[in-house]
């Protein structure tokens, strides 16, 4: 029974990441970082991934276009946006 549970979990996880599968590697990395962390700003994502800010912006745009990431304004600093994974 444990084998079938493991297969079911992998199947559900694969469906969860279906929207991300065809995106560029940078977008996949950003999605994975947001999976580990709850909510991060763009600069925090850049620090975690070691990607340039421009690449992070592009990855977040692609993820938002796919509906995988949502953003909101930061209450502590209205100039920043916070990003969260929705899948």
CSV table of N, CA, C and O in Angstrom, one decimal:
chain,number,residue,atom,x,y,z
A,1,UNK,N,0.8,-1.2,0.0
A,1,UNK,CA,0.0,0.0,0.0
A,1,UNK,C,0.9,1.3,0.0
A,1,UNK,O,0.5,2.2,-0.6
A,2,UNK,N,2.0,1.2,0.6
A,2,UNK,CA,2.8,2.4,0.7
A,2,UNK,C,3.3,2.8,-0.7
A,2,UNK,O,3.6,3.9,-1.0
A,3,UNK,N,3.5,1.8,-1.6
A,3,UNK,CA,4.0,2.1,-3.0
A,3,UNK,C,2.9,2.8,-3.7
A,3,UNK,O,3.2,3.8,-4.4
A,4,UNK,N,1.7,2.5,-3.6
A,4,UNK,CA,0.6,3.2,-4.3
A,4,UNK,C,0.5,4.6,-3.8
A,4,UNK,O,0.2,5.5,-4.5
A,5,UNK,N,0.6,4.8,-2.5
A,5,UNK,CA,0.6,6.1,-1.9
A,5,UNK,C,1.7,7.0,-2.4
A,5,UNK,O,1.5,8.2,-2.7
A,6,UNK,N,2.9,6.4,-2.5
A,6,UNK,CA,4.0,7.2,-3.1
A,6,UNK,C,3.8,7.6,-4.5
A,6,UNK,O,4.1,8.7,-4.9
A,7,UNK,N,3.2,6.7,-5.3
A,7,UNK,CA,2.9,7.0,-6.7
A,7,UNK,C,1.8,8.0,-6.8
A,7,UNK,O,1.9,9.0,-7.6
A,8,UNK,N,0.8,8.0,-6.0
A,8,UNK,CA,-0.2,9.0,-6.0
A,8,UNK,C,0.3,10.3,-5.6
A,8,UNK,O,0.0,11.3,-6.2
A,9,UNK,N,1.2,10.4,-4.6
A,9,UNK,CA,1.8,11.7,-4.2
A,9,UNK,C,2.6,12.2,-5.4
A,9,UNK,O,2.6,13.4,-5.6
A,10,UNK,N,3.4,11.4,-6.0
A,10,UNK,CA,4.2,11.9,-7.2
A,10,UNK,C,3.3,12.4,-8.3
A,10,UNK,O,3.6,13.4,-8.9
A,11,UNK,N,2.2,11.7,-8.5
A,11,UNK,CA,1.3,12.1,-9.6
A,11,UNK,C,0.7,13.4,-9.3
A,11,UNK,O,0.6,14.3,-10.1
A,12,UNK,N,0.3,13.6,-8.0
A,12,UNK,CA,-0.3,14.9,-7.6
A,12,UNK,C,0.7,16.0,-7.7
A,12,UNK,O,0.4,17.2,-8.1
A,13,UNK,N,2.0,15.7,-7.3
A,13,UNK,CA,3.1,16.7,-7.4
A,13,UNK,C,3.4,17.1,-8.8
A,13,UNK,O,3.6,18.3,-9.1
A,14,UNK,N,3.3,16.1,-9.7
A,14,UNK,CA,3.6,16.4,-11.1
A,14,UNK,C,2.5,17.3,-11.7
A,14,UNK,O,2.8,18.2,-12.5
A,15,UNK,N,1.3,17.0,-11.4
A,15,UNK,CA,0.2,17.9,-11.9
A,15,UNK,C,0.3,19.3,-11.3
A,15,UNK,O,0.0,20.3,-12.0
A,16,UNK,N,0.8,19.4,-10.1
A,16,UNK,CA,1.0,20.7,-9.5
A,16,UNK,C,1.9,21.6,-10.2
A,16,UNK,O,1.8,22.8,-10.4
A,17,UNK,N,3.0,21.0,-10.8
A,17,UNK,CA,4.0,21.7,-11.5
A,17,UNK,C,3.9,21.7,-13.0
A,17,UNK,O,4.7,22.1,-13.7
A,18,UNK,N,2.7,21.3,-13.5
A,18,UNK,CA,2.5,21.2,-14.9
A,18,UNK,C,2.6,22.5,-15.6
A,18,UNK,O,3.2,22.6,-16.7
A,19,UNK,N,2.1,23.6,-15.0
A,19,UNK,CA,2.2,24.9,-15.6
A,19,UNK,C,3.6,25.5,-15.7
A,19,UNK,O,3.9,26.3,-16.5
A,20,UNK,N,4.5,24.9,-14.8
A,20,UNK,CA,5.9,25.4,-14.8
A,20,UNK,C,6.8,24.6,-15.7
A,20,UNK,O,7.8,25.1,-16.0
A,21,UNK,N,6.4,23.5,-16.1
A,21,UNK,CA,7.2,22.5,-16.8
A,21,UNK,C,7.9,23.1,-18.0
A,21,UNK,O,9.1,22.8,-18.3
A,22,UNK,N,7.2,23.9,-18.8
A,22,UNK,CA,7.7,24.4,-20.1
A,22,UNK,C,8.3,25.8,-20.0
A,22,UNK,O,8.7,26.3,-21.0
A,23,UNK,N,8.4,26.3,-18.8
A,23,UNK,CA,9.0,27.6,-18.6
A,23,UNK,C,10.6,27.5,-18.6
A,23,UNK,O,11.1,26.5,-18.4
A,24,UNK,N,11.2,28.7,-18.7
A,24,UNK,CA,12.7,28.7,-18.6
A,24,UNK,C,13.2,28.2,-17.3
A,24,UNK,O,12.5,28.3,-16.3
A,25,UNK,N,14.5,27.7,-17.2
A,25,UNK,CA,15.1,27.3,-16.0
A,25,UNK,C,15.0,28.3,-14.8
A,25,UNK,O,14.8,28.0,-13.7
A,26,UNK,N,15.2,29.6,-15.2
A,26,UNK,CA,15.2,30.6,-14.2
A,26,UNK,C,13.8,30.7,-13.5
A,26,UNK,O,13.7,30.9,-12.3
A,27,UNK,N,12.7,30.6,-14.3
A,27,UNK,CA,11.4,30.6,-13.7
A,27,UNK,C,11.1,29.4,-12.8
A,27,UNK,O,10.5,29.5,-11.8
A,28,UNK,N,11.7,28.2,-13.2
A,28,UNK,CA,11.5,27.0,-12.4
A,28,UNK,C,12.2,27.2,-11.1
A,28,UNK,O,11.7,26.8,-10.0
A,29,UNK,N,13.4,27.8,-11.1
A,29,UNK,CA,14.2,28.0,-9.9
A,29,UNK,C,13.4,29.0,-9.0
A,29,UNK,O,13.3,28.7,-7.8
A,30,UNK,N,12.9,30.1,-9.5
A,30,UNK,CA,12.2,31.0,-8.7
A,30,UNK,C,10.9,30.4,-8.1
A,30,UNK,O,10.6,30.6,-6.9
A,31,UNK,N,10.2,29.5,-8.9
A,31,UNK,CA,9.1,28.8,-8.4
A,31,UNK,C,9.4,27.9,-7.2
A,31,UNK,O,8.7,27.8,-6.2
A,32,UNK,N,10.6,27.2,-7.4
A,32,UNK,CA,11.0,26.3,-6.3
A,32,UNK,C,11.4,27.1,-5.0
A,32,UNK,O,11.1,26.6,-3.9
A,33,UNK,N,12.0,28.2,-5.2
A,33,UNK,CA,12.4,29.0,-4.0
A,33,UNK,C,11.1,29.5,-3.3
A,33,UNK,O,11.0,29.4,-2.1
A,34,UNK,N,10.1,29.9,-4.1
A,34,UNK,CA,8.9,30.4,-3.5
A,34,UNK,C,8.1,29.2,-2.9
A,34,UNK,O,7.3,29.4,-2.0
A,35,UNK,N,8.4,28.0,-3.4
A,35,UNK,CA,7.7,26.8,-2.8
A,35,UNK,C,8.3,26.6,-1.4
A,35,UNK,O,7.6,26.2,-0.5
A,36,UNK,N,9.6,26.8,-1.2
A,36,UNK,CA,10.2,26.6,0.1
A,36,UNK,C,9.9,27.8,1.1
A,36,UNK,O,9.7,27.6,2.3
A,37,UNK,N,9.9,29.0,0.6
A,37,UNK,CA,9.6,30.2,1.4
A,37,UNK,C,8.2,30.6,1.1
A,37,UNK,O,7.7,30.4,0.0
A,38,UNK,N,7.5,31.2,2.0
A,38,UNK,CA,6.1,31.6,1.8
A,38,UNK,C,6.0,32.8,0.9
A,38,UNK,O,5.4,32.7,-0.1
A,39,UNK,N,6.5,33.9,1.3
A,39,UNK,CA,6.4,35.1,0.5
A,39,UNK,C,7.7,35.9,0.5
A,39,UNK,O,8.3,36.0,1.6
A,40,UNK,N,8.2,36.3,-0.6
A,40,UNK,CA,9.4,37.0,-0.8
A,40,UNK,C,9.3,38.2,-1.7
A,40,UNK,O,8.5,38.2,-2.6
A,41,UNK,N,10.1,39.2,-1.5
A,41,UNK,CA,10.2,40.3,-2.4
A,41,UNK,C,11.1,39.9,-3.6
A,41,UNK,O,11.9,38.9,-3.5
A,42,UNK,N,11.2,40.7,-4.6
A,42,UNK,CA,12.0,40.4,-5.8
A,42,UNK,C,13.5,40.4,-5.3
A,42,UNK,O,14.2,39.6,-5.8
A,43,UNK,N,13.9,41.4,-4.5
A,43,UNK,CA,15.3,41.4,-4.1
A,43,UNK,C,15.7,40.2,-3.2
A,43,UNK,O,16.8,39.6,-3.3
A,44,UNK,N,14.7,39.7,-2.4
A,44,UNK,CA,15.0,38.5,-1.6
A,44,UNK,C,15.1,37.3,-2.5
A,44,UNK,O,15.9,36.4,-2.3
A,45,UNK,N,14.3,37.2,-3.5
A,45,UNK,CA,14.4,36.1,-4.5
A,45,UNK,C,15.7,36.1,-5.2
A,45,UNK,O,16.4,35.1,-5.4
A,46,UNK,N,16.2,37.3,-5.6
A,46,UNK,CA,17.5,37.5,-6.3
A,46,UNK,C,18.6,37.0,-5.3
A,46,UNK,O,19.5,36.3,-5.8
A,47,UNK,N,18.5,37.3,-4.1
A,47,UNK,CA,19.5,36.9,-3.1
A,47,UNK,C,19.5,35.4,-2.9
A,47,UNK,O,20.6,34.7,-2.9
A,48,UNK,N,18.3,34.8,-2.9
A,48,UNK,CA,18.2,33.4,-2.6
A,48,UNK,C,18.7,32.6,-3.9
A,48,UNK,O,19.3,31.5,-3.7
A,49,UNK,N,18.4,33.0,-5.0
A,49,UNK,CA,18.7,32.3,-6.3
A,49,UNK,C,20.0,32.6,-6.9
A,49,UNK,O,20.5,31.9,-7.7
A,50,UNK,N,20.6,33.7,-6.4
A,50,UNK,CA,21.9,34.3,-7.0
A,50,UNK,C,21.7,34.6,-8.5
A,50,UNK,O,22.7,34.6,-9.2
A,51,UNK,N,20.5,34.9,-8.9
A,51,UNK,CA,20.2,35.4,-10.3
A,51,UNK,C,20.2,36.9,-10.3
A,51,UNK,O,19.9,37.6,-9.3
A,52,UNK,N,20.6,37.5,-11.5
A,52,UNK,CA,20.5,38.9,-11.6
A,52,UNK,C,19.0,39.4,-11.5
A,52,UNK,O,18.1,38.7,-11.8
A,53,UNK,N,18.9,40.6,-11.0
A,53,UNK,CA,17.5,41.2,-10.8
A,53,UNK,C,16.7,41.2,-12.1
A,53,UNK,O,15.5,40.9,-12.0
A,54,UNK,N,17.3,41.4,-13.2
A,54,UNK,CA,16.6,41.4,-14.5
A,54,UNK,C,16.0,40.0,-14.8
A,54,UNK,O,14.9,39.9,-15.3
A,55,UNK,N,16.8,39.0,-14.5
A,55,UNK,CA,16.4,37.6,-14.8
A,55,UNK,C,15.2,37.2,-13.8
A,55,UNK,O,14.3,36.6,-14.2
A,56,UNK,N,15.3,37.7,-12.6
A,56,UNK,CA,14.2,37.4,-11.6
A,56,UNK,C,13.0,38.1,-12.1
A,56,UNK,O,11.9,37.5,-12.0
A,57,UNK,N,13.1,39.4,-12.5
A,57,UNK,CA,11.9,40.1,-13.0
A,57,UNK,C,11.2,39.3,-14.2
A,57,UNK,O,10.0,39.2,-14.3
A,58,UNK,N,12.1,38.8,-15.1
A,58,UNK,CA,11.6,38.1,-16.3
A,58,UNK,C,10.9,36.8,-15.8
A,58,UNK,O,9.8,36.4,-16.3
A,59,UNK,N,11.5,36.1,-14.9
A,59,UNK,CA,11.0,34.8,-14.4
A,59,UNK,C,9.6,35.1,-13.7
A,59,UNK,O,8.7,34.3,-13.9
A,60,UNK,N,9.6,36.1,-12.9
A,60,UNK,CA,8.3,36.4,-12.2
A,60,UNK,C,7.2,36.8,-13.1
A,60,UNK,O,6.0,36.4,-13.0
A,61,UNK,N,7.5,37.5,-14.2
A,61,UNK,CA,6.6,37.9,-15.2
A,61,UNK,C,6.0,36.6,-15.9
A,61,UNK,O,4.8,36.5,-16.1
A,62,UNK,N,6.9,35.7,-16.2
A,62,UNK,CA,6.5,34.4,-16.9
A,62,UNK,C,5.6,33.6,-15.9
A,62,UNK,O,4.6,33.1,-16.3
A,63,UNK,N,6.0,33.6,-14.7
A,63,UNK,CA,5.2,32.8,-13.7
A,63,UNK,C,3.8,33.5,-13.4
A,63,UNK,O,2.8,32.8,-13.3
A,64,UNK,N,3.8,34.8,-13.4
A,64,UNK,CA,2.5,35.5,-13.3
A,64,UNK,C,1.6,35.3,-14.5
A,64,UNK,O,0.4,35.1,-14.3
A,65,UNK,N,2.2,35.3,-15.7
A,65,UNK,CA,1.4,35.0,-16.9
A,65,UNK,C,0.8,33.6,-16.9
A,65,UNK,O,-0.3,33.4,-17.4
A,66,UNK,N,1.5,32.7,-16.3
A,66,UNK,CA,0.9,31.3,-16.2
A,66,UNK,C,0.0,31.1,-15.0
A,66,UNK,O,-0.6,30.1,-14.8
A,67,UNK,N,-0.1,32.1,-14.1
A,67,UNK,CA,-1.0,32.1,-13.0
A,67,UNK,C,-0.5,31.2,-11.9
A,67,UNK,O,-1.2,30.8,-11.0
A,68,UNK,N,0.8,31.1,-11.8
A,68,UNK,CA,1.5,30.3,-10.8
A,68,UNK,C,1.9,31.1,-9.6
A,68,UNK,O,2.0,30.6,-8.5
A,69,UNK,N,2.1,32.4,-9.8
A,69,UNK,CA,2.6,33.3,-8.8
A,69,UNK,C,1.6,34.5,-8.7
A,69,UNK,O,1.1,35.0,-9.7
A,70,UNK,N,1.3,34.9,-7.5
A,70,UNK,CA,0.5,36.1,-7.3
A,70,UNK,C,1.4,37.1,-6.5
A,70,UNK,O,2.3,36.8,-5.8
A,71,UNK,N,1.1,38.4,-6.8
A,71,UNK,CA,1.9,39.5,-6.1
A,71,UNK,C,0.9,40.4,-5.4
A,71,UNK,O,-0.2,40.5,-5.8
A,72,UNK,N,1.5,41.1,-4.4
A,72,UNK,CA,0.7,42.1,-3.7
A,72,UNK,C,1.7,43.1,-3.2
A,72,UNK,O,2.9,42.9,-3.1
A,73,UNK,N,1.2,44.3,-2.8
A,73,UNK,CA,2.1,45.3,-2.3
A,73,UNK,C,2.5,45.0,-0.8
A,73,UNK,O,1.7,44.4,-0.1
A,74,UNK,N,3.7,45.4,-0.5
A,74,UNK,CA,4.1,45.2,0.9
A,74,UNK,C,3.5,46.3,1.8
A,74,UNK,O,3.5,47.4,1.4
A,75,UNK,N,3.0,45.9,2.9
A,75,UNK,CA,2.4,46.9,3.8
A,75,UNK,C,3.5,47.7,4.5
A,75,UNK,O,3.3,48.8,4.9
A,76,UNK,N,4.7,47.1,4.7
A,76,UNK,CA,5.8,47.8,5.4
A,76,UNK,C,6.5,48.8,4.5
A,76,UNK,O,7.0,49.8,4.9
A,77,UNK,N,6.5,48.5,3.2
A,77,UNK,CA,7.1,49.4,2.2
A,77,UNK,C,6.4,49.3,0.9
A,77,UNK,O,6.5,48.3,0.1
A,78,UNK,N,5.5,50.3,0.6
A,78,UNK,CA,4.6,50.2,-0.6
A,78,UNK,C,5.4,50.2,-1.9
A,78,UNK,O,4.8,49.9,-2.9
A,79,UNK,N,6.7,50.5,-1.9
A,79,UNK,CA,7.4,50.4,-3.1
A,79,UNK,C,7.7,49.0,-3.6
A,79,UNK,O,8.1,48.8,-4.7
A,80,UNK,N,7.7,48.1,-2.6
A,80,UNK,CA,8.0,46.7,-2.9
A,80,UNK,C,6.7,45.9,-3.1
A,80,UNK,O,5.7,46.1,-2.6
A,81,UNK,N,6.9,44.8,-3.9
A,81,UNK,CA,5.9,43.8,-4.1
A,81,UNK,C,6.3,42.5,-3.5
A,81,UNK,O,7.5,42.2,-3.6
A,82,UNK,N,5.4,41.8,-3.0
A,82,UNK,CA,5.7,40.5,-2.4
A,82,UNK,C,5.1,39.4,-3.3
A,82,UNK,O,4.0,39.6,-3.8
A,83,UNK,N,5.8,38.3,-3.5
A,83,UNK,CA,5.4,37.3,-4.4
A,83,UNK,C,5.2,36.0,-3.6
A,83,UNK,O,5.9,35.7,-2.7
A,84,UNK,N,4.1,35.3,-4.1
A,84,UNK,CA,3.8,34.0,-3.4
A,84,UNK,C,3.3,33.0,-4.4
A,84,UNK,O,2.6,33.3,-5.4
A,85,UNK,N,3.8,31.8,-4.3
A,85,UNK,CA,3.4,30.7,-5.2
A,85,UNK,C,2.0,30.3,-4.9
A,85,UNK,O,1.5,30.2,-3.7
A,86,UNK,N,1.2,30.1,-6.0
A,86,UNK,CA,-0.2,29.7,-5.8
A,86,UNK,C,-0.6,28.3,-6.1
A,86,UNK,O,-1.7,27.9,-5.9
A,87,UNK,N,0.4,27.5,-6.6
A,87,UNK,CA,0.1,26.1,-6.9
A,87,UNK,C,0.4,25.2,-5.8
A,87,UNK,O,1.2,25.5,-4.9
